[in-house]
PDB file of C-alpha atoms in Angstrom:
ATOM      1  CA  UNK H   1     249.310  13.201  73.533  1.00 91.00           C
ATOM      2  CA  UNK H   2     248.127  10.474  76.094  1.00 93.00           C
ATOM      3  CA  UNK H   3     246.422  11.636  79.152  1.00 95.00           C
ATOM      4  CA  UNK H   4     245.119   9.448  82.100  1.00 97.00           C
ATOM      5  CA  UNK H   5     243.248  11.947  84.345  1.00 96.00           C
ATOM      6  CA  UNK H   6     242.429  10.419  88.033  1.00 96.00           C
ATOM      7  CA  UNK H   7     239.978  11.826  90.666  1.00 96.00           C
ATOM      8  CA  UNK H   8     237.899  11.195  93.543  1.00 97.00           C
ATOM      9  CA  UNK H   9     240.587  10.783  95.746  1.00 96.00           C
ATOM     10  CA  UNK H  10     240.321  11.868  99.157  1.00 97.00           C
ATOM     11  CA  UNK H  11     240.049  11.442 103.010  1.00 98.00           C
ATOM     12  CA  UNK H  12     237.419   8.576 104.105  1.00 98.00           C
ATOM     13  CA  UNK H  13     237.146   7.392 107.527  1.00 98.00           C
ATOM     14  CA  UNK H  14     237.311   3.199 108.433  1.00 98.00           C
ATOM     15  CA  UNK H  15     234.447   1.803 106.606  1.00 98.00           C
ATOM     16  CA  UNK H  16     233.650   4.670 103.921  1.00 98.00           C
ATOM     17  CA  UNK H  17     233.340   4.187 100.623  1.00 98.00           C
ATOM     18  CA  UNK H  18     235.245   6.501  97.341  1.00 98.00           C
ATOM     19  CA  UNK H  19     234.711   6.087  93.954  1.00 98.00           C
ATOM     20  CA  UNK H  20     237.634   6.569  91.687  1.00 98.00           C
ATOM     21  CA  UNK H  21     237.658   7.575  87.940  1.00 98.00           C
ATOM     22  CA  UNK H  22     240.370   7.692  85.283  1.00 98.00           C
ATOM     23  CA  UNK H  23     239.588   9.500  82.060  1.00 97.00           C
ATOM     24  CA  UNK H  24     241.769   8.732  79.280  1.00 97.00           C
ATOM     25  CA  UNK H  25     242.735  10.618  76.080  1.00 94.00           C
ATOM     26  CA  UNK H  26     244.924   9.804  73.468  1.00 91.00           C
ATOM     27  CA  UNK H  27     244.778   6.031  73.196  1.00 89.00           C
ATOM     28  CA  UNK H  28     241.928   3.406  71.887  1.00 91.00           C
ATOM     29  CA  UNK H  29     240.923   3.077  75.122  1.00 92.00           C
ATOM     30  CA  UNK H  30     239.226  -0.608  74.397  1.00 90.00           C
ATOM     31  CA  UNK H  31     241.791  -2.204  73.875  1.00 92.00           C
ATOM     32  CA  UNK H  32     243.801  -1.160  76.427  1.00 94.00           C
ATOM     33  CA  UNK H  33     244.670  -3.762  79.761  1.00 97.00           C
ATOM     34  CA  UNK H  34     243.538  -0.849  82.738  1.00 98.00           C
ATOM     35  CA  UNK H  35     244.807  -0.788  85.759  1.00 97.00           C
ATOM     36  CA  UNK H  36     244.800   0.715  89.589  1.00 98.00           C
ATOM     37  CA  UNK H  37     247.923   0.399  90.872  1.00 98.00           C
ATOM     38  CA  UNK H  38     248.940   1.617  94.490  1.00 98.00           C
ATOM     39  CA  UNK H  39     251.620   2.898  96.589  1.00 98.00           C
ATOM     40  CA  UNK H  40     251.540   3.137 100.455  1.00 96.00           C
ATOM     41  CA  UNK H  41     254.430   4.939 101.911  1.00 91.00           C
ATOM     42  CA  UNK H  42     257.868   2.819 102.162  1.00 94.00           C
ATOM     43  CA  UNK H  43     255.893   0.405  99.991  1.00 96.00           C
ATOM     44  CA  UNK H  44     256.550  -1.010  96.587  1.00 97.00           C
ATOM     45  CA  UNK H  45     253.548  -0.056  94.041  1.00 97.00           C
ATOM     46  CA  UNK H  46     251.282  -2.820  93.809  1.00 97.00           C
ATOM     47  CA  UNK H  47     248.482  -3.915  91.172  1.00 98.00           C
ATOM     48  CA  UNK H  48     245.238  -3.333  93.342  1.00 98.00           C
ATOM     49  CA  UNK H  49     242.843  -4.320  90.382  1.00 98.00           C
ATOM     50  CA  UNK H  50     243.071  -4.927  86.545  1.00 98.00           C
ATOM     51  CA  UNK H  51     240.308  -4.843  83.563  1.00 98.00           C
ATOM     52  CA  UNK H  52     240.895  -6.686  80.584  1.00 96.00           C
ATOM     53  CA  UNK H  53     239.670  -5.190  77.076  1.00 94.00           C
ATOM     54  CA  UNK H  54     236.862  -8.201  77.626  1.00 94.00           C
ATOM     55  CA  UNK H  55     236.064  -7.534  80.816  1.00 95.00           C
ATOM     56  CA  UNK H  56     237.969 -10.129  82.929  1.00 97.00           C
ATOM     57  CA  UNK H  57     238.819  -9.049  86.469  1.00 98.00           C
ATOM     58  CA  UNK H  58     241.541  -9.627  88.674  1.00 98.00           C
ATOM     59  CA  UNK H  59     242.429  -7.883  92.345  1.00 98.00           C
ATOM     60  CA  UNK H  60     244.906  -8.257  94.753  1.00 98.00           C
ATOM     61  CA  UNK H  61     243.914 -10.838  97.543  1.00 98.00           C
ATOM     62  CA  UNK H  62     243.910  -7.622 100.474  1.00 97.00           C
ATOM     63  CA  UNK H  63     241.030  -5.705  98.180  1.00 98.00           C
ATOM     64  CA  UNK H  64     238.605  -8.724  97.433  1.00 98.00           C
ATOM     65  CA  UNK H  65     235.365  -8.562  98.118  1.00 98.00           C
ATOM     66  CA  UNK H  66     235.725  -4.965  98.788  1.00 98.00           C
ATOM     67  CA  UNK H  67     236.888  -3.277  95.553  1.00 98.00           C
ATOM     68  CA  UNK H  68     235.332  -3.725  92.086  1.00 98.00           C
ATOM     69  CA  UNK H  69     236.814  -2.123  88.377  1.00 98.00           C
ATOM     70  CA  UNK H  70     234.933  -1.310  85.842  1.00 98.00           C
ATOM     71  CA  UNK H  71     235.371   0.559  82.617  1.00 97.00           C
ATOM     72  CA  UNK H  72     232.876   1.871  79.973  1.00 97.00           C
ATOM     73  CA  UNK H  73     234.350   2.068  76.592  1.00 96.00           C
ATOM     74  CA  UNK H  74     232.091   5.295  75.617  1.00 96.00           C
ATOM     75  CA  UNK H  75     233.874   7.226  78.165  1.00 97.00           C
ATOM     76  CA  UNK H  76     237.543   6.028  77.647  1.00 97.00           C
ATOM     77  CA  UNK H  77     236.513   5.526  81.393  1.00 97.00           C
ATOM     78  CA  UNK H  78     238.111   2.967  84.174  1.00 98.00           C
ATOM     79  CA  UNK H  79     236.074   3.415  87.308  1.00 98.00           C
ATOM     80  CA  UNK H  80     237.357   1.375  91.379  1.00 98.00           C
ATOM     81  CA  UNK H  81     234.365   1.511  93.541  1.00 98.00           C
ATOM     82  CA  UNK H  82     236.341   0.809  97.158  1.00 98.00           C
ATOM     83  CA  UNK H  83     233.881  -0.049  99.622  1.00 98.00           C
ATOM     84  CA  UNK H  84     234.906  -1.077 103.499  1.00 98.00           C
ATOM     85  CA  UNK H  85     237.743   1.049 103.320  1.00 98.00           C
ATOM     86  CA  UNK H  86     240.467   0.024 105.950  1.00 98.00           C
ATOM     87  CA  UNK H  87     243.342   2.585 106.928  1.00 97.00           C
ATOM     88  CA  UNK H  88     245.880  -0.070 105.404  1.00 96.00           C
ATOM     89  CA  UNK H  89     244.200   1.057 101.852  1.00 98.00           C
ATOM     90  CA  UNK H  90     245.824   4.204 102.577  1.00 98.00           C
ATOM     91  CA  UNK H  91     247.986   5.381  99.390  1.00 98.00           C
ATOM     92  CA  UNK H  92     248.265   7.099  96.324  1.00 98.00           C
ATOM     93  CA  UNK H  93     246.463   5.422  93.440  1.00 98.00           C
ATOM     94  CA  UNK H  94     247.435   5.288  89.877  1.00 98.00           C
ATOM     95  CA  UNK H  95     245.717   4.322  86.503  1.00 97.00           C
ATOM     96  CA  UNK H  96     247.265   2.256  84.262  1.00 97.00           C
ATOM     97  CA  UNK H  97     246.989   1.534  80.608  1.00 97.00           C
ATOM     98  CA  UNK H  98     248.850  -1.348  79.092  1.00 95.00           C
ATOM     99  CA  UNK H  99     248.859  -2.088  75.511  1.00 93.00           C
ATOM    100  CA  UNK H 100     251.973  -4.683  74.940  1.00 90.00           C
ATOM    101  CA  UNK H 101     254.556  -3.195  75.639  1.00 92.00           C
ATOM    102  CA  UNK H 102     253.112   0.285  75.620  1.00 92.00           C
ATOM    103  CA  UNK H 103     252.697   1.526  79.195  1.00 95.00           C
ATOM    104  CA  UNK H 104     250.932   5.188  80.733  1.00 96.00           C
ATOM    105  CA  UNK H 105     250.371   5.860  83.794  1.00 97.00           C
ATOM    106  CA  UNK H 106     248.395   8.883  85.683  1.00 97.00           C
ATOM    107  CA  UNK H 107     249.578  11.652  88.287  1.00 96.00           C
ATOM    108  CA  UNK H 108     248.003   9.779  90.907  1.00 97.00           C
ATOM    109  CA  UNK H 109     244.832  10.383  93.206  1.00 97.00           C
ATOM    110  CA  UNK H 110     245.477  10.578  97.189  1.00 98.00           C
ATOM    111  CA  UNK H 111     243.425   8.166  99.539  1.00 98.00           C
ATOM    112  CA  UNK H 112     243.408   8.608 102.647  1.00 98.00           C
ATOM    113  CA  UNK H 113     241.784   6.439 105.407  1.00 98.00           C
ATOM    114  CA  UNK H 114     241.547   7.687 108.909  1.00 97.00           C
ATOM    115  CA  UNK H 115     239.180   8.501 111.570  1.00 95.00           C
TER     116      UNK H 115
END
């Protein structure tokens, strides 16, 4: 059974900082493409950030320079540290994992930016 377990979601004010985590069971997490995806209310869900199974990075032009994903293999662990949080970052956040055409996503985590 595949699991992708999200947390450290929550409510930051302008300029805070969360960490996000995804644990995932049930695949081989290395080779898996990993993903945060978002959704902002009325919005279409959106790739915020991707990690390749070599470690190549990509973002969404609104989260550069701000965001950064990581993942460490020995965990089955995708991390987004979101720094300079703006309210427009508001949204539930979803992990990804992507392996061809093989696709699992995660409940979601809640962000929240407001002061």
């Amino acid at each position: 059974q595949v699991q992708l377990v999200e947390s450290g979601g929550g409510l930051v004010q302008p300029g805070g900082s969360l960490r996000l985590s995804c644990a995932a069971s049930g695949i081989i997490f290395s080779r898996n493409y990993m993903g945060w995806y978002r959704q902002a209310p009325g919005k279409e869900r959106e790739l915020a950030a991707g990690i390749n199974s070599v470690g190549i990075t990509t973002y969404v032009d609104s989260v550069k320079g701000r965001f950064t994903i990581s993942r460490d293999n020995a965990k089955n662990t995708v991390y987004l540290q979101m720094n300079s949080l703006k309210p427009e970052d508001t949204a539930v956040y979803y992990c990804n994992a992507k392996y061809g055409v093989v696709v699992f996503w995660g409940q979601g985590t809640q962000v929240t930016v407001s002061s």
